[in-house]
Amino acid sequence: ELKVEQNPLFLSMQEGKNYTIYCNYSTTSDRLYWYRQDPGKSLESLFVLLSNGAVKQEGRLMASLDTKARLSTLHITAAVHDLSATYFCAVDLNLNTDKLIFGTGTRLQVFP
Amino acid sequence: GAVVSQHPSRVICKSGTSVKIECRSLDFQATTMFWYRQFPKQSLMLMATSNEGSKATYEQGVEKDKFLINHASLTLSTLTVTSAHPEDSSFYICSAKGMTGGSGNTIYFGEGSWLTVV
């Protein structure tokens, strides 16, 4: 059974600071997604990582994938309040099915 | 970009009744859609895979007779919660994979449907 774990589950950080969210998964997968969820809302797609060593950046967020270590990271640079949300990683269980197994989620709160 | 729409966004129903939630892909065809549920402050749990023109595939522990899924066309999947009970109250989200152009590798999620059973 594929398990996807995120660390930390909750993150409170000051504006301007940097931090990394980790996503570990238990079985082989070459496709990993990062999503953002605001309270009461659905998911917003942030990144799709398709291969080992993939790195993508958008604004203050940068995601990377190490398939050998079964690890993805979401790095936050110089956090701002607007980044406050819950972030989920999700692993594609099987390339032929597009079924996603979601991580536990990281609730990020950025304060002044 | 690709858009997946759900309706209704919020629904309240009485215990014992059935409620239907629709998931539409607005500008692309989706042979496969997925249904997830999310309890407050928890992660998303995959419920089933909706296959156009055939039976849905349910994840372990999900009652197929309670959560009826119909994928009658390439742009519409429906989830019907039958004989709803308060414990079925949850946020239900559908997803579909974009099949055209740059959206080919992106899985899009609907806006979600809040179900409250009273």
XYZ file of N, CA and C in Angstrom:
690
model
N 0.845 -1.195 0.000
C 0.000 0.000 0.000
C 0.877 1.240 0.000
N 0.564 2.122 -0.913
C 1.335 3.348 -1.016
C 0.964 4.313 0.100
N 1.976 4.802 0.797
C 1.761 5.797 1.837
C 2.526 7.055 1.471
N 1.895 8.176 1.712
C 2.508 9.459 1.410
C 2.453 10.300 2.672
N 3.613 10.698 3.148
C 3.680 11.444 4.395
C 4.340 12.794 4.172
N 3.791 13.791 4.814
C 4.358 15.129 4.731
C 4.867 15.553 6.095
N 5.873 16.410 6.031
C 6.483 16.905 7.258
C 6.932 18.340 7.025
N 6.546 19.282 7.861
C 5.682 19.106 9.041
C 4.198 19.119 8.677
N 3.367 18.796 9.638
C 1.923 18.855 9.414
C 1.415 20.277 9.564
N 2.091 21.011 10.402
C 1.696 22.395 10.631
C 2.949 23.245 10.693
N 2.896 24.388 10.039
C 4.058 25.257 9.982
C 3.618 26.703 10.159
N 4.142 27.306 11.184
C 3.888 28.717 11.411
C 5.205 29.453 11.209
N 5.231 30.356 10.267
C 6.487 31.014 9.969
C 6.300 32.512 9.768
N 7.363 33.210 10.006
C 7.325 34.658 9.904
C 7.536 35.085 8.457
N 6.928 36.184 8.083
C 7.152 36.712 6.750
C 8.642 36.945 6.524
N 9.080 36.670 5.314
C 10.468 36.896 4.962
C 11.375 35.708 5.198
N 10.895 34.719 5.929
C 11.710 33.543 6.242
C 11.569 32.481 5.157
N 12.540 31.553 5.180
C 12.538 30.429 4.240
C 12.224 29.143 4.979
N 11.586 28.220 4.273
C 11.334 26.924 4.894
C 11.054 25.895 3.825
N 11.193 24.617 4.213
C 10.978 23.512 3.273
C 9.967 22.531 3.840
N 9.042 22.126 2.998
C 8.086 21.073 3.327
C 8.540 19.804 2.626
N 8.494 18.695 3.344
C 8.976 17.424 2.801
C 7.815 16.475 2.543
N 7.963 15.711 1.478
C 6.954 14.726 1.105
C 7.657 13.404 0.813
N 7.407 12.423 1.643
C 8.004 11.092 1.463
C 6.925 10.109 1.035
N 7.275 9.212 0.126
C 6.311 8.204 -0.291
C 6.978 6.837 -0.287
N 6.138 5.814 -0.178
C 6.659 4.502 0.193
C 6.959 3.563 -0.967
N 6.409 3.810 -2.155
C 6.690 2.914 -3.271
C 7.100 3.719 -4.495
N 7.535 3.021 -5.487
C 8.071 3.672 -6.680
C 7.007 4.470 -7.412
N 7.341 5.679 -7.756
C 6.463 6.503 -8.573
C 7.312 7.560 -9.246
N 6.999 7.877 -10.479
C 7.774 8.868 -11.219
C 6.992 10.137 -11.480
N 5.889 10.302 -10.766
C 5.082 11.491 -11.025
C 4.546 11.995 -9.702
N 4.848 13.233 -9.418
C 4.419 13.796 -8.145
C 3.831 15.179 -8.366
N 2.783 15.464 -7.634
C 2.061 16.723 -7.780
C 2.082 17.490 -6.462
N 2.083 18.783 -6.583
C 1.889 19.649 -5.424
C 0.645 20.507 -5.674
N -0.191 20.595 -4.616
C -1.404 21.381 -4.702
C -1.495 22.318 -3.500
N -2.216 23.377 -3.718
C -2.531 24.308 -2.638
C -4.039 24.273 -2.408
N -4.429 24.329 -1.135
C -5.852 24.390 -0.805
C -6.089 25.502 0.207
N -6.937 26.448 -0.161
C -7.365 27.486 0.768
C -8.582 26.983 1.529
N -8.822 27.514 2.719
C -9.939 27.016 3.552
C -11.265 27.036 2.808
N -11.955 25.914 2.826
C -13.258 25.818 2.190
C -13.234 25.726 0.688
N -12.053 25.653 0.125
C -11.928 25.636 -1.335
C -11.365 24.303 -1.826
N -11.370 24.166 -3.152
C -10.800 22.968 -3.755
C -9.303 23.154 -3.942
N -8.722 22.338 -4.778
C -7.274 22.310 -4.947
C -6.827 23.136 -6.137
N -5.726 23.831 -5.932
C -5.094 24.576 -7.006
C -3.780 23.889 -7.357
N -3.604 23.554 -8.613
C -2.390 22.870 -9.035
C -1.198 23.821 -8.984
N -0.117 23.372 -8.343
C 1.099 24.169 -8.263
C 2.179 23.618 -9.203
N 2.523 22.357 -9.005
C 3.608 21.763 -9.789
C 3.285 20.320 -10.150
N 3.815 19.911 -11.290
C 3.821 18.512 -11.687
C 5.273 18.146 -11.935
N 5.770 17.170 -11.210
C 7.162 16.744 -11.333
C 7.175 15.363 -11.960
N 7.829 15.231 -13.088
C 7.679 14.031 -13.900
C 8.902 13.128 -13.942
N 10.005 13.554 -13.389
C 11.187 12.694 -13.501
C 12.148 12.960 -12.354
N 13.043 12.043 -12.156
C 14.038 12.192 -11.097
C 14.888 13.436 -11.349
N 15.062 14.215 -10.321
C 15.862 15.428 -10.448
C 15.091 16.636 -10.935
N 13.808 16.460 -11.216
C 13.013 17.581 -11.719
C 12.928 18.688 -10.670
N 13.072 19.894 -11.132
C 12.952 21.069 -10.274
C 12.091 22.089 -11.012
N 11.101 22.600 -10.304
C 10.258 23.638 -10.900
C 10.077 24.769 -9.907
N 10.008 25.970 -10.444
C 9.861 27.143 -9.588
C 8.777 28.051 -10.127
N 8.004 28.595 -9.189
C 6.985 29.568 -9.533
C 6.907 30.568 -8.389
N 7.371 31.759 -8.667
C 7.350 32.782 -7.624
C 8.227 32.391 -6.439
N 7.658 32.375 -5.278
C 8.404 32.067 -4.055
C 8.442 30.574 -3.740
N 7.866 29.771 -4.575
C 7.804 28.336 -4.348
C 8.679 27.596 -5.351
N 9.388 26.596 -4.837
C 10.201 25.744 -5.691
C 10.036 24.302 -5.250
N 9.763 23.426 -6.203
C 9.547 22.023 -5.882
C 10.606 21.176 -6.581
N 10.988 20.100 -5.921
C 11.971 19.182 -6.493
C 11.543 17.749 -6.232
N 12.112 16.843 -7.020
C 11.758 15.434 -6.881
C 13.005 14.569 -6.953
N 13.151 13.689 -5.998
C 14.211 12.678 -5.980
C 13.522 11.325 -5.916
N 13.401 10.672 -7.039
C 12.660 9.415 -7.075
C 13.424 8.277 -6.400
N 14.743 8.398 -6.372
C 15.519 7.344 -5.710
C 15.307 7.370 -4.206
N 15.260 8.558 -3.662
C 14.997 8.713 -2.233
C 13.506 8.726 -1.921
N 12.680 8.730 -2.965
C 11.221 8.810 -2.796
C 10.860 10.031 -1.958
N 11.402 11.134 -2.393
C 11.257 12.363 -1.630
C 11.037 13.539 -2.573
N 10.077 14.371 -2.197
C 9.900 15.641 -2.881
C 9.913 16.752 -1.845
N 10.393 17.906 -2.253
C 10.413 19.044 -1.351
C 9.706 20.228 -1.990
N 9.104 21.030 -1.148
C 8.507 22.289 -1.574
C 9.163 23.374 -0.732
N 9.975 24.173 -1.389
C 10.740 25.190 -0.670
C 10.062 26.549 -0.813
N 9.948 27.209 0.316
C 9.327 28.526 0.346
C 10.416 29.564 0.607
N 10.485 30.529 -0.252
C 11.495 31.580 -0.109
C 10.841 32.902 0.250
N 11.341 33.517 1.300
C 10.846 34.833 1.721
C 9.321 34.851 1.797
N 8.811 34.067 2.695
C 7.356 33.863 2.796
C 6.588 35.180 2.960
N 5.408 35.191 2.358
C 4.472 36.305 2.522
C 3.137 35.747 3.004
N 2.318 36.626 3.571
C 1.063 36.171 4.169
C 0.170 35.442 3.164
N 0.213 35.862 1.904
C -0.639 35.254 0.879
C -0.346 33.779 0.641
N 0.786 33.322 1.119
C 1.112 31.900 0.968
C 0.433 31.031 2.024
N -0.211 31.641 2.979
C -0.907 30.873 4.012
C -1.995 30.017 3.372
N -1.897 28.710 3.585
C -2.827 27.742 2.970
C -2.393 26.359 3.436
N -3.095 25.344 2.969
C -2.653 23.968 3.198
C -2.072 23.441 1.896
N -0.925 22.818 1.993
C -0.228 22.300 0.816
C -0.217 20.773 0.867
N -0.596 20.195 -0.251
C -0.618 18.739 -0.367
C 0.320 18.293 -1.478
N 1.048 17.236 -1.204
C 1.701 16.534 -2.292
C 0.831 15.319 -2.615
N 0.929 14.845 -3.824
C 0.157 13.682 -4.236
C 0.991 12.870 -5.201
N 0.949 11.571 -5.024
C 1.754 10.669 -5.839
C 0.840 9.875 -6.753
N 1.259 9.752 -7.982
C 0.520 8.968 -8.952
C 0.760 7.492 -8.675
N -0.294 6.788 -8.296
C -0.145 5.384 -7.909
C 0.322 4.532 -9.084
N -0.153 4.850 -10.253
C 0.170 4.043 -11.428
C 0.078 4.938 -12.649
N 1.105 4.955 -13.446
C 1.156 5.869 -14.576
C -0.007 5.659 -15.542
N -0.583 4.485 -15.511
C -1.655 4.205 -16.453
C -3.031 4.539 -15.910
N -3.107 4.972 -14.659
C -4.421 5.203 -14.083
C -4.650 6.641 -13.634
N -3.608 7.393 -13.387
C -3.737 8.763 -12.888
C -4.430 8.842 -11.539
N -4.407 7.771 -10.801
C -4.984 7.793 -9.455
C -3.973 8.424 -8.512
N -4.415 9.401 -7.766
C -3.506 10.106 -6.868
C -3.728 9.698 -5.423
N -2.636 9.468 -4.743
C -2.660 9.247 -3.305
C -2.071 10.496 -2.665
N -2.845 11.104 -1.808
C -2.456 12.384 -1.248
C -1.675 12.236 0.045
N -0.781 13.172 0.250
C -0.074 13.267 1.506
C -0.989 13.801 2.588
N -0.453 13.843 3.769
C -1.221 14.247 4.944
C -1.544 15.733 4.951
N -0.822 16.494 4.163
C -1.056 17.930 4.104
C -0.198 18.687 5.097
N 0.203 19.887 4.710
C 0.941 20.784 5.598
C 0.194 22.106 5.652
N -0.253 22.433 6.826
C -0.969 23.695 6.987
C 0.036 24.789 7.294
N 0.143 25.737 6.394
C 1.121 26.816 6.519
C 0.435 28.102 6.938
N 0.990 28.694 7.954
C 0.491 29.992 8.402
C 1.664 30.961 8.440
N 1.553 32.045 7.703
C 2.608 33.048 7.654
C 2.124 34.284 8.390
N 2.910 34.717 9.366
C 2.498 35.877 10.147
C 3.519 36.995 9.991
N 3.072 38.231 10.244
C 3.956 39.396 10.036
C 5.190 39.352 10.938
N -7.315 27.554 -19.689
C -6.898 26.209 -19.350
C -8.087 25.300 -19.097
N -7.765 24.034 -18.857
C -8.815 23.054 -18.605
C -9.561 23.394 -17.330
N -10.857 23.161 -17.344
C -11.680 23.464 -16.177
C -12.589 22.288 -15.871
N -12.665 21.975 -14.610
C -13.576 20.936 -14.138
C -14.561 21.603 -13.205
N -15.834 21.407 -13.456
C -16.868 22.074 -12.694
C -17.722 21.073 -11.934
N -18.054 21.407 -10.705
C -18.919 20.560 -9.905
C -20.191 21.304 -9.533
N -21.262 20.526 -9.391
C -22.534 21.110 -8.979
C -23.327 20.074 -8.196
N -23.941 20.436 -7.079
C -23.905 21.771 -6.479
C -22.635 21.989 -5.662
N -22.371 23.208 -5.316
C -21.208 23.498 -4.485
C -21.514 23.214 -3.011
N -22.765 23.375 -2.658
C -23.188 23.054 -1.290
C -24.575 22.440 -1.345
N -24.784 21.411 -0.559
C -26.097 20.782 -0.489
C -26.325 20.265 0.917
N -27.546 20.473 1.364
C -27.990 19.946 2.657
C -29.133 18.990 2.377
N -29.058 17.811 2.912
C -30.138 16.853 2.694
C -30.489 16.180 4.006
N -31.670 15.620 4.015
C -32.134 14.925 5.207
C -31.603 13.505 5.228
N -31.394 13.024 6.411
C -30.909 11.666 6.583
C -31.873 10.685 5.921
N -31.327 9.745 5.171
C -32.150 8.751 4.500
C -32.457 9.064 3.047
N -32.219 10.283 2.649
C -32.464 10.660 1.256
C -31.182 10.489 0.436
N -31.334 10.654 -0.867
C -30.186 10.537 -1.775
C -29.870 11.886 -2.380
N -28.630 12.078 -2.682
C -28.213 13.347 -3.285
C -27.211 13.072 -4.393
N -27.354 13.818 -5.484
C -26.489 13.629 -6.646
C -25.556 14.819 -6.823
N -24.309 14.525 -7.087
C -23.295 15.557 -7.350
C -22.760 15.337 -8.756
N -22.703 16.433 -9.524
C -22.222 16.337 -10.894
C -20.807 16.871 -11.038
N -20.059 16.255 -11.921
C -18.704 16.693 -12.234
C -18.580 16.772 -13.752
N -18.279 17.955 -14.241
C -18.187 18.157 -15.683
C -16.814 18.684 -16.082
N -16.294 18.136 -17.147
C -15.108 18.732 -17.764
C -15.616 19.699 -18.828
N -15.269 20.963 -18.691
C -15.900 21.994 -19.509
C -15.278 22.174 -20.892
N -14.014 21.985 -21.015
C -13.405 22.246 -22.326
C -12.495 21.116 -22.782
N -12.716 19.932 -22.237
C -11.961 18.780 -22.720
C -12.759 17.522 -22.411
N -12.407 16.462 -23.077
C -13.076 15.188 -22.846
C -12.268 14.357 -21.854
N -12.965 13.715 -20.969
C -12.296 12.924 -19.939
C -12.891 11.527 -19.905
N -12.141 10.551 -20.355
C -12.641 9.179 -20.298
C -12.601 8.649 -18.866
N -11.776 9.275 -18.066
C -11.648 8.857 -16.671
C -11.727 10.062 -15.751
N -12.536 9.932 -14.749
C -12.601 10.941 -13.692
C -12.453 10.231 -12.356
N -12.138 11.000 -11.351
C -11.913 10.428 -10.026
C -12.741 11.178 -8.987
N -13.183 10.438 -8.006
C -13.923 11.051 -6.911
C -13.147 10.864 -5.610
N -13.029 11.984 -4.891
C -12.361 11.989 -3.601
C -13.318 12.548 -2.557
N -13.061 12.202 -1.310
C -13.762 12.856 -0.219
C -12.732 13.373 0.774
N -13.111 14.440 1.428
C -12.203 15.068 2.371
C -12.982 15.497 3.596
N -12.621 14.959 4.745
C -13.195 15.394 6.002
C -12.435 16.625 6.475
N -13.094 17.431 7.320
C -12.462 18.683 7.759
C -11.065 18.490 8.324
N -10.164 19.297 7.836
C -8.769 19.310 8.290
C -8.055 17.979 8.066
N -8.540 17.222 7.123
C -7.869 15.981 6.769
C -7.474 16.002 5.296
N -6.799 14.950 4.893
C -6.360 14.876 3.514
C -7.485 14.348 2.616
N -7.199 14.247 1.346
C -8.169 13.713 0.399
C -8.008 12.199 0.308
N -9.150 11.536 0.257
C -9.128 10.089 0.123
C -9.802 9.699 -1.190
N -9.100 8.937 -1.992
C -9.656 8.487 -3.254
C -10.785 7.503 -2.988
N -11.957 7.776 -3.576
C -13.087 6.894 -3.396
C -13.213 5.907 -4.557
N -13.155 6.449 -5.776
C -13.411 5.592 -6.928
C -12.923 6.250 -8.198
N -12.748 5.399 -9.179
C -12.405 5.844 -10.528
C -13.644 5.691 -11.391
N -14.018 6.769 -12.039
C -15.200 6.771 -12.886
C -14.778 6.587 -14.339
N -15.259 5.544 -14.968
C -14.865 5.206 -16.324
C -16.029 5.425 -17.284
N -15.809 6.200 -18.307
C -16.859 6.486 -19.278
C -17.329 5.213 -19.949
N -18.618 4.969 -19.873
C -19.216 3.826 -20.555
C -19.056 2.490 -19.860
N -18.479 2.485 -18.687
C -18.338 1.222 -17.960
C -18.479 1.465 -16.454
N -18.407 0.386 -15.719
C -18.593 0.499 -14.273
C -17.412 1.209 -13.610
N -17.746 1.880 -12.535
C -16.702 2.541 -11.765
C -15.880 1.510 -10.988
N -14.667 1.889 -10.701
C -13.783 1.057 -9.890
C -13.648 1.692 -8.525
N -14.020 0.973 -7.486
C -14.042 1.529 -6.143
C -12.798 1.127 -5.359
N -12.354 2.028 -4.523
C -11.240 1.727 -3.634
C -11.723 0.858 -2.479
N -10.769 0.204 -1.887
C -11.089 -0.693 -0.782
C -11.767 0.071 0.341
N -12.864 -0.506 0.835
C -13.569 0.121 1.941
C -14.663 1.086 1.530
N -14.786 1.372 0.252
C -15.829 2.283 -0.237
C -17.009 1.451 -0.732
N -18.195 1.729 -0.194
C -19.372 0.934 -0.547
C -19.922 1.360 -1.896
N -19.870 0.491 -2.864
C -20.318 0.841 -4.208
C -21.822 1.031 -4.285
N -22.569 0.361 -3.412
C -24.020 0.508 -3.435
C -24.471 1.791 -2.750
N -23.590 2.372 -1.991
C -23.933 3.604 -1.313
C -23.506 4.817 -2.141
N -22.379 4.687 -2.775
C -21.845 5.774 -3.587
C -21.903 5.343 -5.053
N -23.024 5.692 -5.684
C -23.246 5.278 -7.068
C -22.592 6.267 -8.018
N -21.812 5.743 -8.931
C -21.114 6.589 -9.885
C -21.537 6.219 -11.294
N -21.896 7.249 -12.049
C -22.305 7.068 -13.432
C -21.504 8.014 -14.320
N -20.887 7.482 -15.332
C -20.052 8.293 -16.235
C -20.604 8.085 -17.639
N -21.721 8.760 -17.903
C -22.492 8.479 -19.113
C -21.941 9.137 -20.365
N -21.121 10.168 -20.184
C -20.567 10.837 -21.357
C -19.117 11.213 -21.079
N -18.440 11.699 -22.093
C -17.023 12.039 -21.943
C -16.803 13.332 -21.169
N -17.874 14.004 -20.787
C -17.708 15.255 -20.046
C -18.472 15.278 -18.732
N -19.105 14.181 -18.368
C -19.935 14.210 -17.167
C -19.834 12.913 -16.374
N -19.531 13.066 -15.100
C -19.606 11.960 -14.150
C -20.474 12.416 -12.992
N -21.288 11.515 -12.469
C -22.118 11.862 -11.317
C -21.869 10.897 -10.174
N -21.926 11.453 -8.977
C -21.795 10.676 -7.751
C -23.105 10.835 -6.992
N -23.772 9.732 -6.724
C -25.000 9.772 -5.953
C -24.760 9.100 -4.608
N -24.964 9.856 -3.553
C -24.870 9.312 -2.202
C -26.266 8.847 -1.825
N -26.433 7.557 -1.695
C -27.748 6.996 -1.419
C -27.958 6.794 0.079
N -29.200 6.966 0.495
C -29.553 6.797 1.903
C -28.509 7.477 2.794
N -28.370 8.750 2.566
C -27.313 9.498 3.250
C -27.515 9.528 4.768
N -26.408 9.504 5.466
C -26.406 9.621 6.921
C -25.456 10.739 7.319
N -25.607 11.249 8.522
C -24.743 12.360 8.955
C -23.252 12.092 8.776
N -22.841 10.833 8.924
C -21.408 10.521 8.766
C -20.933 10.630 7.322
N -21.888 10.780 6.391
C -21.509 11.000 4.986
C -21.210 12.467 4.704
N -21.497 13.308 5.670
C -21.216 14.736 5.501
C -19.723 14.923 5.275
N -19.399 15.585 4.191
C -17.996 15.705 3.816
C -17.871 16.644 2.628
N -16.653 16.873 2.224
C -16.344 17.648 1.026
C -15.994 16.644 -0.063
N -16.753 16.639 -1.145
C -16.516 15.688 -2.222
C -15.906 16.438 -3.409
N -14.817 15.909 -3.916
C -14.092 16.582 -5.004
C -13.860 15.593 -6.134
N -14.096 16.054 -7.357
C -13.800 15.210 -8.500
C -12.560 15.744 -9.223
N -11.971 14.903 -10.016
C -10.812 15.338 -10.800
C -10.836 14.658 -12.158
N -10.146 15.283 -13.094
C -10.007 14.714 -14.426
C -8.685 15.189 -15.002
N -8.142 14.404 -15.887
C -6.860 14.737 -16.485
C -7.069 15.447 -17.806
N -6.377 16.566 -17.972
C -6.444 17.271 -19.231
C -5.803 16.450 -20.334
N -6.457 16.459 -21.499
C -5.949 15.617 -22.574
C -5.401 16.394 -23.745
N -5.417 17.709 -23.654
C -5.005 18.492 -24.818
C -3.838 19.388 -24.475
N -2.959 19.512 -25.426
C -1.859 20.456 -25.380
C -1.068 20.442 -24.091
N -0.793 21.623 -23.596
C 0.059 21.727 -22.421
C -0.577 21.209 -21.162
N -1.864 20.974 -21.189
C -2.509 20.477 -19.968
C -2.455 18.970 -19.886
N -1.763 18.332 -20.803
C -1.782 16.878 -20.874
C -1.302 16.168 -19.635
N -0.436 16.793 -18.843
C 0.075 16.122 -17.656
C -0.534 16.649 -16.379
N -1.469 17.509 -16.470
C -2.041 18.116 -15.279
C -3.385 17.496 -14.963
N -3.558 17.179 -13.703
C -4.843 16.674 -13.235
C -5.576 17.832 -12.595
N -6.764 18.114 -13.086
C -7.540 19.254 -12.608
C -8.628 18.799 -11.656
N -8.851 19.627 -10.672
C -9.863 19.320 -9.675
C -11.052 20.258 -9.803
N -12.228 19.690 -9.538
C -13.414 20.520 -9.486
C -13.409 21.393 -8.251
N -14.395 22.261 -8.176
C -14.459 23.209 -7.051
C -14.866 22.535 -5.748
N -15.352 21.306 -5.843
C -15.753 20.598 -4.646
C -17.219 20.824 -4.304
N -17.785 19.871 -3.600
C -19.181 19.953 -3.167
C -19.265 19.618 -1.692
N -19.795 20.570 -0.944
C -19.982 20.337 0.489
C -21.322 19.657 0.696
N -21.298 18.490 1.290
C -22.518 17.776 1.616
C -22.712 17.760 3.117
N -23.882 18.215 3.547
C -24.250 18.158 4.960
C -25.533 17.357 5.066
N -25.489 16.311 5.845
C -26.658 15.461 6.055
C -27.182 15.725 7.456
N -28.453 16.119 7.527
C -29.033 16.476 8.834
C -30.123 15.484 9.263
